[in-house]
Every structure is written in C-alpha cells, then in structure tokens.
C-alpha cells in the first residue's frame, strides 16, 4: 500500500499527500494494531478457567475491522481496487466471509451480551429471550 501511495499521482501530487487518503491509511493502521492487541489478549485467555469475552470480541472486531480496512483499500486503489485483477477486491471478499464464518457478527454480539449478563433468560420457552 505504501508503494502505491508513493507511485500513484492525482493532480500532480502523490495521493498519500492528500489528507483524506492519509487519514484513511491512519485509520487502517489503527484497526490493524487494535486487532493485533485483541487477538493476543484472546489467545492468552483461551486457557483460562474462567470464561472471558475476549475470544468473541476478538473474532467480532477483527472480522469487521478487516472488512472496513479492505473497503478503504479499494477506495484508495480506485478503479484498480474494484477490478478482479487487483488484490483489494479479493481481500474484501475474504474479509466479508470472515464476518459470517464461525458465527456471524450478530451471533458474536449475542454471545458477548450473554457473557456480560445482558441477555434476558428465556423463561417462556419461545426463544425470544425477553
């Protein structure tokens, strides 16, 4: 990505010089760093005897951050990012699949809310979880 920012030019300037592009890159880097920290925390707690929310939080955040990051990458790459010749399009498809596999993002939120004690017990047996 950094090479692209130095190579690609718009209106006589490298695209990395534009604040909107550089801000997008900064946000992508922040999501990557947070994802790494969450995954390390989740991995450290997998062997813990007490149930933690971090495996689900890690899966939820990282999968959604990947989708946002590759959507941003497609914006930076422009038409090349949208074409099937580039990696951005393929990476976005893979990232969107991560929000579905091993439990959708919505299901991860249900599990996290249950671990936080926010889910209401199902007393009527109707599956609504009043």
mmCIF file of N, CA and C in Angstrom:
data_model
loop_
_atom_site.group_PDB
_atom_site.id
_atom_site.type_symbol
_atom_site.label_atom_id
_atom_site.label_comp_id
_atom_site.label_asym_id
_atom_site.label_seq_id
_atom_site.Cartn_x
_atom_site.Cartn_y
_atom_site.Cartn_z
ATOM 1 N N UNK A 1 0.833 -1.194 0.000
ATOM 2 C CA UNK A 1 0.000 0.000 0.000
ATOM 3 C C UNK A 1 0.872 1.251 0.000
ATOM 4 N N UNK A 2 1.952 1.223 0.800
ATOM 5 C CA UNK A 2 2.812 2.406 0.872
ATOM 6 C C UNK A 2 3.445 2.711 -0.480
ATOM 7 N N UNK A 3 3.814 1.682 -1.222
ATOM 8 C CA UNK A 3 4.403 1.895 -2.545
ATOM 9 C C UNK A 3 3.393 2.555 -3.477
ATOM 10 N N UNK A 4 2.136 2.129 -3.379
ATOM 11 C CA UNK A 4 1.090 2.737 -4.201
ATOM 12 C C UNK A 4 0.957 4.214 -3.879
ATOM 13 N N UNK A 5 1.014 4.558 -2.600
ATOM 14 C CA UNK A 5 0.858 5.955 -2.206
ATOM 15 C C UNK A 5 2.000 6.819 -2.728
ATOM 16 N N UNK A 6 3.150 6.210 -2.899
ATOM 17 C CA UNK A 6 4.301 6.955 -3.422
ATOM 18 C C UNK A 6 4.315 6.994 -4.953
ATOM 19 N N UNK A 7 3.707 5.987 -5.596
ATOM 20 C CA UNK A 7 3.701 5.896 -7.062
ATOM 21 C C UNK A 7 2.540 6.649 -7.693
ATOM 22 N N UNK A 8 1.358 6.397 -7.189
ATOM 23 C CA UNK A 8 0.156 6.929 -7.831
ATOM 24 C C UNK A 8 0.037 8.431 -7.587
ATOM 25 N N UNK A 9 -0.287 9.134 -8.650
ATOM 26 C CA UNK A 9 -0.395 10.588 -8.580
ATOM 27 C C UNK A 9 -1.764 11.024 -9.085
ATOM 28 N N UNK A 10 -2.296 12.048 -8.463
ATOM 29 C CA UNK A 10 -3.522 12.700 -8.906
ATOM 30 C C UNK A 10 -3.265 14.196 -8.845
ATOM 31 N N UNK A 11 -3.608 14.890 -9.881
ATOM 32 C CA UNK A 11 -3.461 16.342 -9.936
ATOM 33 C C UNK A 11 -2.032 16.778 -9.600
ATOM 34 N N UNK A 12 -1.048 15.981 -10.044
ATOM 35 C CA UNK A 12 0.350 16.323 -9.892
ATOM 36 C C UNK A 12 0.966 16.019 -8.537
ATOM 37 N N UNK A 13 0.220 15.410 -7.634
ATOM 38 C CA UNK A 13 0.745 15.089 -6.300
ATOM 39 C C UNK A 13 0.561 13.605 -6.017
ATOM 40 N N UNK A 14 1.457 13.060 -5.200
ATOM 41 C CA UNK A 14 1.288 11.683 -4.745
ATOM 42 C C UNK A 14 0.012 11.621 -3.912
ATOM 43 N N UNK A 15 -0.769 10.562 -4.081
ATOM 44 C CA UNK A 15 -2.069 10.512 -3.404
ATOM 45 C C UNK A 15 -1.934 10.472 -1.885
ATOM 46 N N UNK A 16 -0.805 10.005 -1.377
ATOM 47 C CA UNK A 16 -0.584 9.992 0.064
ATOM 48 C C UNK A 16 -0.481 11.380 0.662
ATOM 49 N N UNK A 17 -0.274 12.387 -0.170
ATOM 50 C CA UNK A 17 -0.184 13.773 0.302
ATOM 51 C C UNK A 17 -1.570 14.366 0.589
ATOM 52 N N UNK A 18 -2.607 13.738 0.070
ATOM 53 C CA UNK A 18 -3.963 14.233 0.322
ATOM 54 C C UNK A 18 -4.420 13.782 1.700
ATOM 55 N N UNK A 19 -4.947 14.724 2.463
ATOM 56 C CA UNK A 19 -5.329 14.433 3.835
ATOM 57 C C UNK A 19 -6.374 13.329 3.920
ATOM 58 N N UNK A 20 -7.326 13.306 3.016
ATOM 59 C CA UNK A 20 -8.365 12.269 3.085
ATOM 60 C C UNK A 20 -7.767 10.879 2.887
ATOM 61 N N UNK A 21 -6.772 10.765 2.017
ATOM 62 C CA UNK A 21 -6.125 9.473 1.787
ATOM 63 C C UNK A 21 -5.253 9.108 2.981
ATOM 64 N N UNK A 22 -4.448 10.046 3.454
ATOM 65 C CA UNK A 22 -3.574 9.732 4.586
ATOM 66 C C UNK A 22 -4.387 9.425 5.837
ATOM 67 N N UNK A 23 -5.504 10.114 6.048
ATOM 68 C CA UNK A 23 -6.369 9.797 7.195
ATOM 69 C C UNK A 23 -6.928 8.383 7.085
ATOM 70 N N UNK A 24 -7.305 7.990 5.890
ATOM 71 C CA UNK A 24 -7.824 6.637 5.668
ATOM 72 C C UNK A 24 -6.755 5.598 6.000
ATOM 73 N N UNK A 25 -5.519 5.860 5.590
ATOM 74 C CA UNK A 25 -4.412 4.941 5.870
ATOM 75 C C UNK A 25 -4.154 4.866 7.377
ATOM 76 N N UNK A 26 -4.204 5.995 8.052
ATOM 77 C CA UNK A 26 -4.011 6.006 9.508
ATOM 78 C C UNK A 26 -5.092 5.169 10.187
ATOM 79 N N UNK A 27 -6.343 5.331 9.772
ATOM 80 C CA UNK A 27 -7.432 4.540 10.362
ATOM 81 C C UNK A 27 -7.233 3.050 10.111
ATOM 82 N N UNK A 28 -6.749 2.708 8.926
ATOM 83 C CA UNK A 28 -6.478 1.307 8.615
ATOM 84 C C UNK A 28 -5.406 0.760 9.555
ATOM 85 N N UNK A 29 -4.365 1.539 9.791
ATOM 86 C CA UNK A 29 -3.281 1.096 10.672
ATOM 87 C C UNK A 29 -3.764 0.943 12.117
ATOM 88 N N UNK A 30 -4.608 1.865 12.565
ATOM 89 C CA UNK A 30 -5.139 1.776 13.928
ATOM 90 C C UNK A 30 -5.973 0.514 14.089
ATOM 91 N N UNK A 31 -6.828 0.215 13.115
ATOM 92 C CA UNK A 31 -7.634 -1.021 13.187
ATOM 93 C C UNK A 31 -6.729 -2.240 13.239
ATOM 94 N N UNK A 32 -5.644 -2.234 12.468
ATOM 95 C CA UNK A 32 -4.707 -3.359 12.447
ATOM 96 C C UNK A 32 -4.051 -3.526 13.815
ATOM 97 N N UNK A 33 -3.601 -2.428 14.407
ATOM 98 C CA UNK A 33 -2.943 -2.503 15.714
ATOM 99 C C UNK A 33 -3.908 -2.975 16.803
ATOM 100 N N UNK A 34 -5.117 -2.451 16.822
ATOM 101 C CA UNK A 34 -6.117 -2.881 17.808
ATOM 102 C C UNK A 34 -6.443 -4.353 17.617
ATOM 103 N N UNK A 35 -6.551 -4.782 16.378
ATOM 104 C CA UNK A 35 -6.834 -6.195 16.093
ATOM 105 C C UNK A 35 -5.738 -7.090 16.656
ATOM 106 N N UNK A 36 -4.493 -6.709 16.452
ATOM 107 C CA UNK A 36 -3.373 -7.496 16.991
ATOM 108 C C UNK A 36 -3.451 -7.601 18.511
ATOM 109 N N UNK A 37 -3.703 -6.473 19.169
ATOM 110 C CA UNK A 37 -3.777 -6.490 20.638
ATOM 111 C C UNK A 37 -4.925 -7.365 21.131
ATOM 112 N N UNK A 38 -6.080 -7.253 20.484
ATOM 113 C CA UNK A 38 -7.233 -8.067 20.883
ATOM 114 C C UNK A 38 -6.961 -9.550 20.687
ATOM 115 N N UNK A 39 -6.333 -9.900 19.580
ATOM 116 C CA UNK A 39 -6.053 -11.313 19.328
ATOM 117 C C UNK A 39 -5.045 -11.875 20.325
ATOM 118 N N UNK A 40 -4.050 -11.086 20.686
ATOM 119 C CA UNK A 40 -3.094 -11.537 21.702
ATOM 120 C C UNK A 40 -3.798 -11.746 23.038
ATOM 121 N N UNK A 41 -4.687 -10.821 23.405
ATOM 122 C CA UNK A 41 -5.434 -10.948 24.666
ATOM 123 C C UNK A 41 -6.352 -12.167 24.621
ATOM 124 N N UNK A 42 -7.038 -12.358 23.509
ATOM 125 C CA UNK A 42 -7.937 -13.511 23.376
ATOM 126 C C UNK A 42 -7.158 -14.813 23.461
ATOM 127 N N UNK A 43 -6.021 -14.882 22.788
ATOM 128 C CA UNK A 43 -5.211 -16.101 22.809
ATOM 129 C C UNK A 43 -4.702 -16.384 24.218
ATOM 130 N N UNK A 44 -4.322 -15.358 24.938
ATOM 131 C CA UNK A 44 -3.808 -15.533 26.301
ATOM 132 C C UNK A 44 -4.892 -16.056 27.239
ATOM 133 N N UNK A 45 -6.140 -15.737 26.956
ATOM 134 C CA UNK A 45 -7.231 -16.136 27.845
ATOM 135 C C UNK A 45 -7.924 -17.430 27.437
ATOM 136 N N UNK A 46 -7.517 -18.029 26.343
ATOM 137 C CA UNK A 46 -8.165 -19.275 25.917
ATOM 138 C C UNK A 46 -7.958 -20.401 26.923
ATOM 139 N N UNK A 47 -6.828 -20.415 27.600
ATOM 140 C CA UNK A 47 -6.553 -21.464 28.579
ATOM 141 C C UNK A 47 -7.047 -21.107 29.981
ATOM 142 N N UNK A 48 -7.650 -19.951 30.130
ATOM 143 C CA UNK A 48 -8.116 -19.507 31.443
ATOM 144 C C UNK A 48 -9.302 -20.354 31.890
ATOM 145 N N UNK A 49 -9.373 -20.673 33.178
ATOM 146 C CA UNK A 49 -10.503 -21.467 33.663
ATOM 147 C C UNK A 49 -11.822 -20.698 33.648
ATOM 148 N N UNK A 50 -11.756 -19.369 33.668
ATOM 149 C CA UNK A 50 -12.977 -18.559 33.648
ATOM 150 C C UNK A 50 -13.276 -18.100 32.221
ATOM 151 N N UNK A 51 -14.559 -18.090 31.903
ATOM 152 C CA UNK A 51 -14.970 -17.654 30.570
ATOM 153 C C UNK A 51 -14.747 -16.150 30.429
ATOM 154 N N UNK A 52 -14.131 -15.775 29.348
ATOM 155 C CA UNK A 52 -13.844 -14.375 29.060
ATOM 156 C C UNK A 52 -14.579 -13.997 27.776
ATOM 157 N N UNK A 53 -14.775 -12.714 27.575
ATOM 158 C CA UNK A 53 -15.424 -12.250 26.344
ATOM 159 C C UNK A 53 -14.428 -12.053 25.210
ATOM 160 N N UNK A 54 -13.123 -12.124 25.511
ATOM 161 C CA UNK A 54 -12.133 -11.722 24.519
ATOM 162 C C UNK A 54 -12.041 -12.609 23.283
ATOM 163 N N UNK A 55 -12.258 -13.910 23.354
ATOM 164 C CA UNK A 55 -12.263 -14.659 22.082
ATOM 165 C C UNK A 55 -13.367 -14.178 21.134
ATOM 166 N N UNK A 56 -14.551 -13.947 21.671
ATOM 167 C CA UNK A 56 -15.649 -13.466 20.822
ATOM 168 C C UNK A 56 -15.433 -12.015 20.400
ATOM 169 N N UNK A 57 -14.952 -11.183 21.315
ATOM 170 C CA UNK A 57 -14.684 -9.785 20.973
ATOM 171 C C UNK A 57 -13.613 -9.721 19.887
ATOM 172 N N UNK A 58 -12.581 -10.538 20.020
ATOM 173 C CA UNK A 58 -11.529 -10.565 19.015
ATOM 174 C C UNK A 58 -12.061 -10.970 17.653
ATOM 175 N N UNK A 59 -12.846 -12.033 17.620
ATOM 176 C CA UNK A 59 -13.398 -12.513 16.346
ATOM 177 C C UNK A 59 -14.297 -11.447 15.727
ATOM 178 N N UNK A 60 -15.141 -10.843 16.544
ATOM 179 C CA UNK A 60 -16.064 -9.819 16.057
ATOM 180 C C UNK A 60 -15.312 -8.600 15.533
ATOM 181 N N UNK A 61 -14.437 -8.059 16.352
ATOM 182 C CA UNK A 61 -13.744 -6.827 15.970
ATOM 183 C C UNK A 61 -12.832 -7.044 14.762
ATOM 184 N N UNK A 62 -12.046 -8.105 14.800
ATOM 185 C CA UNK A 62 -11.075 -8.331 13.726
ATOM 186 C C UNK A 62 -11.781 -8.570 12.393
ATOM 187 N N UNK A 63 -12.845 -9.341 12.391
ATOM 188 C CA UNK A 63 -13.532 -9.605 11.122
ATOM 189 C C UNK A 63 -14.161 -8.330 10.562
ATOM 190 N N UNK A 64 -14.772 -7.523 11.430
ATOM 191 C CA UNK A 64 -15.376 -6.290 10.941
ATOM 192 C C UNK A 64 -14.316 -5.249 10.571
ATOM 193 N N UNK A 65 -13.218 -5.214 11.325
ATOM 194 C CA UNK A 65 -12.130 -4.287 11.000
ATOM 195 C C UNK A 65 -11.497 -4.656 9.662
ATOM 196 N N UNK A 66 -11.367 -5.946 9.385
ATOM 197 C CA UNK A 66 -10.805 -6.380 8.100
ATOM 198 C C UNK A 66 -11.701 -5.930 6.952
ATOM 199 N N UNK A 67 -13.008 -6.088 7.111
ATOM 200 C CA UNK A 67 -13.933 -5.654 6.056
ATOM 201 C C UNK A 67 -13.832 -4.144 5.839
ATOM 202 N N UNK A 68 -13.772 -3.371 6.923
ATOM 203 C CA UNK A 68 -13.628 -1.919 6.800
ATOM 204 C C UNK A 68 -12.291 -1.548 6.166
ATOM 205 N N UNK A 69 -11.241 -2.233 6.558
ATOM 206 C CA UNK A 69 -9.911 -1.930 6.045
ATOM 207 C C UNK A 69 -9.822 -2.191 4.549
ATOM 208 N N UNK A 70 -10.355 -3.325 4.102
ATOM 209 C CA UNK A 70 -10.266 -3.624 2.675
ATOM 210 C C UNK A 70 -11.247 -2.798 1.855
ATOM 211 N N UNK A 71 -12.337 -2.341 2.460
ATOM 212 C CA UNK A 71 -13.203 -1.387 1.773
ATOM 213 C C UNK A 71 -12.446 -0.081 1.570
ATOM 214 N N UNK A 72 -11.723 0.347 2.612
ATOM 215 C CA UNK A 72 -10.901 1.554 2.498
ATOM 216 C C UNK A 72 -9.800 1.370 1.457
ATOM 217 N N UNK A 73 -9.196 0.191 1.433
ATOM 218 C CA UNK A 73 -8.143 -0.069 0.448
ATOM 219 C C UNK A 73 -8.692 0.051 -0.967
ATOM 220 N N UNK A 74 -9.899 -0.446 -1.179
ATOM 221 C CA UNK A 74 -10.500 -0.322 -2.508
ATOM 222 C C UNK A 74 -10.706 1.144 -2.869
ATOM 223 N N UNK A 75 -11.069 1.964 -1.896
ATOM 224 C CA UNK A 75 -11.236 3.391 -2.156
ATOM 225 C C UNK A 75 -9.904 4.032 -2.543
ATOM 226 N N UNK A 76 -8.848 3.660 -1.846
ATOM 227 C CA UNK A 76 -7.526 4.219 -2.141
ATOM 228 C C UNK A 76 -7.052 3.767 -3.519
ATOM 229 N N UNK A 77 -7.253 2.510 -3.843
ATOM 230 C CA UNK A 77 -6.817 1.971 -5.124
ATOM 231 C C UNK A 77 -7.669 2.472 -6.291
ATOM 232 N N UNK A 78 -8.870 2.933 -6.003
ATOM 233 C CA UNK A 78 -9.749 3.419 -7.064
ATOM 234 C C UNK A 78 -10.238 2.284 -7.938
ATOM 235 N N UNK A 79 -10.286 2.519 -9.247
ATOM 236 C CA UNK A 79 -10.791 1.519 -10.181
ATOM 237 C C UNK A 79 -9.979 0.231 -10.123
ATOM 238 N N UNK A 80 -8.674 0.337 -9.878
ATOM 239 C CA UNK A 80 -7.834 -0.854 -9.780
ATOM 240 C C UNK A 80 -8.268 -1.714 -8.597
ATOM 241 N N UNK A 81 -8.719 -1.097 -7.525
ATOM 242 C CA UNK A 81 -9.182 -1.845 -6.361
ATOM 243 C C UNK A 81 -10.460 -2.605 -6.629
ATOM 244 N N UNK A 82 -11.282 -2.091 -7.524
ATOM 245 C CA UNK A 82 -12.556 -2.727 -7.836
ATOM 246 C C UNK A 82 -12.409 -3.863 -8.840
ATOM 247 N N UNK A 83 -11.394 -3.804 -9.658
ATOM 248 C CA UNK A 83 -11.224 -4.828 -10.682
ATOM 249 C C UNK A 83 -10.769 -6.140 -10.062
ATOM 250 N N UNK A 84 -11.094 -7.222 -10.727
ATOM 251 C CA UNK A 84 -10.718 -8.536 -10.202
ATOM 252 C C UNK A 84 -9.238 -8.829 -10.421
ATOM 253 N N UNK A 85 -8.524 -7.944 -11.111
ATOM 254 C CA UNK A 85 -7.083 -8.122 -11.304
ATOM 255 C C UNK A 85 -6.292 -7.744 -10.050
ATOM 256 N N UNK A 86 -6.869 -6.901 -9.222
ATOM 257 C CA UNK A 86 -6.158 -6.431 -8.035
ATOM 258 C C UNK A 86 -6.430 -7.303 -6.819
ATOM 259 N N UNK A 87 -5.594 -7.155 -5.810
ATOM 260 C CA UNK A 87 -5.750 -7.939 -4.578
ATOM 261 C C UNK A 87 -6.821 -7.379 -3.667
ATOM 262 N N UNK A 88 -7.092 -6.083 -3.754
ATOM 263 C CA UNK A 88 -8.040 -5.445 -2.834
ATOM 264 C C UNK A 88 -9.422 -6.086 -2.948
ATOM 265 N N UNK A 89 -9.854 -6.347 -4.164
ATOM 266 C CA UNK A 89 -11.180 -6.948 -4.381
ATOM 267 C C UNK A 89 -11.241 -8.333 -3.753
ATOM 268 N N UNK A 90 -10.230 -9.123 -3.940
ATOM 269 C CA UNK A 90 -10.186 -10.478 -3.381
ATOM 270 C C UNK A 90 -10.121 -10.435 -1.850
ATOM 271 N N UNK A 91 -9.290 -9.533 -1.328
ATOM 272 C CA UNK A 91 -9.175 -9.408 0.125
ATOM 273 C C UNK A 91 -10.489 -8.979 0.753
ATOM 274 N N UNK A 92 -11.224 -8.088 0.091
ATOM 275 C CA UNK A 92 -12.519 -7.663 0.615
ATOM 276 C C UNK A 92 -13.504 -8.825 0.637
ATOM 277 N N UNK A 93 -13.531 -9.619 -0.423
ATOM 278 C CA UNK A 93 -14.413 -10.790 -0.430
ATOM 279 C C UNK A 93 -14.069 -11.738 0.706
ATOM 280 N N UNK A 94 -12.780 -11.992 0.927
ATOM 281 C CA UNK A 94 -12.356 -12.860 2.026
ATOM 282 C C UNK A 94 -12.743 -12.264 3.375
ATOM 283 N N UNK A 95 -12.561 -10.954 3.530
ATOM 284 C CA UNK A 95 -12.883 -10.298 4.805
ATOM 285 C C UNK A 95 -14.379 -10.363 5.090
ATOM 286 N N UNK A 96 -15.196 -10.168 4.077
ATOM 287 C CA UNK A 96 -16.648 -10.263 4.281
ATOM 288 C C UNK A 96 -17.037 -11.682 4.692
ATOM 289 N N UNK A 97 -16.350 -12.665 4.151
ATOM 290 C CA UNK A 97 -16.601 -14.049 4.553
ATOM 291 C C UNK A 97 -16.269 -14.287 6.015
ATOM 292 N N UNK A 98 -15.257 -13.578 6.533
ATOM 293 C CA UNK A 98 -14.891 -13.741 7.947
ATOM 294 C C UNK A 98 -15.974 -13.234 8.887
ATOM 295 N N UNK A 99 -16.802 -12.285 8.437
ATOM 296 C CA UNK A 99 -17.880 -11.800 9.299
ATOM 297 C C UNK A 99 -19.010 -12.812 9.396
ATOM 298 N N UNK A 100 -18.973 -13.830 8.542
ATOM 299 C CA UNK A 100 -20.022 -14.852 8.530
ATOM 300 C C UNK A 100 -19.530 -16.168 9.120
ATOM 301 N N UNK A 101 -18.311 -16.566 8.786
ATOM 302 C CA UNK A 101 -17.823 -17.874 9.216
ATOM 303 C C UNK A 101 -17.589 -17.918 10.722
ATOM 304 N N UNK A 102 -17.718 -19.090 11.283
ATOM 305 C CA UNK A 102 -17.537 -19.323 12.723
ATOM 306 C C UNK A 102 -18.460 -18.460 13.563
ATOM 307 N N UNK A 103 -19.627 -18.182 13.063
ATOM 308 C CA UNK A 103 -20.605 -17.379 13.788
ATOM 309 C C UNK A 103 -20.637 -15.964 13.246
ATOM 310 N N UNK A 104 -21.801 -15.547 12.806
ATOM 311 C CA UNK A 104 -21.918 -14.207 12.236
ATOM 312 C C UNK A 104 -21.607 -13.157 13.290
ATOM 313 N N UNK A 105 -21.383 -11.934 12.835
ATOM 314 C CA UNK A 105 -21.127 -10.832 13.764
ATOM 315 C C UNK A 105 -22.288 -10.660 14.733
ATOM 316 N N UNK A 106 -23.513 -10.818 14.228
ATOM 317 C CA UNK A 106 -24.678 -10.701 15.115
ATOM 318 C C UNK A 106 -24.649 -11.783 16.188
ATOM 319 N N UNK A 107 -24.281 -12.988 15.824
ATOM 320 C CA UNK A 107 -24.214 -14.079 16.798
ATOM 321 C C UNK A 107 -23.107 -13.826 17.818
ATOM 322 N N UNK A 108 -21.980 -13.287 17.375
ATOM 323 C CA UNK A 108 -20.911 -12.950 18.314
ATOM 324 C C UNK A 108 -21.406 -11.932 19.335
ATOM 325 N N UNK A 109 -22.208 -10.978 18.890
ATOM 326 C CA UNK A 109 -22.771 -9.978 19.805
ATOM 327 C C UNK A 109 -23.724 -10.629 20.809
ATOM 328 N N UNK A 110 -24.503 -11.603 20.375
ATOM 329 C CA UNK A 110 -25.406 -12.322 21.286
ATOM 330 C C UNK A 110 -24.597 -13.054 22.350
ATOM 331 N N UNK A 111 -23.524 -13.718 21.936
ATOM 332 C CA UNK A 111 -22.686 -14.462 22.885
ATOM 333 C C UNK A 111 -22.025 -13.500 23.871
ATOM 334 N N UNK A 112 -21.509 -12.393 23.373
ATOM 335 C CA UNK A 112 -20.859 -11.411 24.252
ATOM 336 C C UNK A 112 -21.869 -10.830 25.237
ATOM 337 N N UNK A 113 -23.061 -10.488 24.751
ATOM 338 C CA UNK A 113 -24.060 -9.921 25.661
ATOM 339 C C UNK A 113 -24.453 -10.927 26.739
ATOM 340 N N UNK A 114 -24.502 -12.210 26.378
ATOM 341 C CA UNK A 114 -24.794 -13.242 27.377
ATOM 342 C C UNK A 114 -23.698 -13.333 28.426
ATOM 343 N N UNK A 115 -22.443 -13.274 27.978
ATOM 344 C CA UNK A 115 -21.322 -13.325 28.926
ATOM 345 C C UNK A 115 -21.264 -12.088 29.811
ATOM 346 N N UNK A 116 -21.782 -10.968 29.316
ATOM 347 C CA UNK A 116 -21.821 -9.749 30.110
ATOM 348 C C UNK A 116 -23.047 -9.696 31.028
ATOM 349 N N UNK A 117 -23.907 -10.699 30.916
ATOM 350 C CA UNK A 117 -25.125 -10.728 31.736
ATOM 351 C C UNK A 117 -26.218 -9.825 31.218
ATOM 352 N N UNK A 118 -26.152 -9.453 29.949
ATOM 353 C CA UNK A 118 -27.143 -8.552 29.374
ATOM 354 C C UNK A 118 -28.319 -9.275 28.739
ATOM 355 N N UNK A 119 -28.115 -10.534 28.372
ATOM 356 C CA UNK A 119 -29.189 -11.295 27.723
ATOM 357 C C UNK A 119 -30.212 -11.704 28.778
ATOM 358 N N UNK A 120 -31.456 -11.559 28.430
ATOM 359 C CA UNK A 120 -32.527 -11.939 29.336
ATOM 360 C C UNK A 120 -32.729 -13.443 29.261
ATOM 361 N N UNK A 121 -32.976 -14.087 30.385
ATOM 362 C CA UNK A 121 -33.217 -15.530 30.331
ATOM 363 C C UNK A 121 -34.511 -15.842 29.594
ATOM 364 N N UNK A 122 -34.517 -16.960 28.909
ATOM 365 C CA UNK A 122 -35.690 -17.406 28.152
ATOM 366 C C UNK A 122 -36.610 -18.160 29.109
ATOM 367 N N UNK A 123 -37.590 -17.452 29.688
ATOM 368 C CA UNK A 123 -38.469 -18.068 30.682
ATOM 369 C C UNK A 123 -39.725 -18.652 30.080
ATOM 370 N N UNK A 124 -40.105 -18.242 28.898
ATOM 371 C CA UNK A 124 -41.346 -18.684 28.288
ATOM 372 C C UNK A 124 -41.132 -19.811 27.291
ATOM 373 N N UNK A 125 -39.891 -20.083 26.948
ATOM 374 C CA UNK A 125 -39.611 -21.152 26.012
ATOM 375 C C UNK A 125 -39.920 -20.811 24.573
ATOM 376 N N UNK A 126 -40.117 -19.514 24.281
ATOM 377 C CA UNK A 126 -40.448 -19.131 22.911
ATOM 378 C C UNK A 126 -39.221 -18.698 22.100
ATOM 379 N N UNK A 127 -38.032 -18.748 22.727
ATOM 380 C CA UNK A 127 -36.816 -18.405 22.007
ATOM 381 C C UNK A 127 -36.611 -16.918 21.813
ATOM 382 N N UNK A 128 -37.544 -16.092 22.313
ATOM 383 C CA UNK A 128 -37.449 -14.660 22.137
ATOM 384 C C UNK A 128 -36.461 -14.026 23.104
ATOM 385 N N UNK A 129 -36.171 -14.656 24.243
ATOM 386 C CA UNK A 129 -35.243 -14.126 25.207
ATOM 387 C C UNK A 129 -35.683 -12.787 25.777
ATOM 388 N N UNK A 130 -36.912 -12.700 26.248
ATOM 389 C CA UNK A 130 -37.485 -11.447 26.735
ATOM 390 C C UNK A 130 -36.591 -10.891 27.775
#
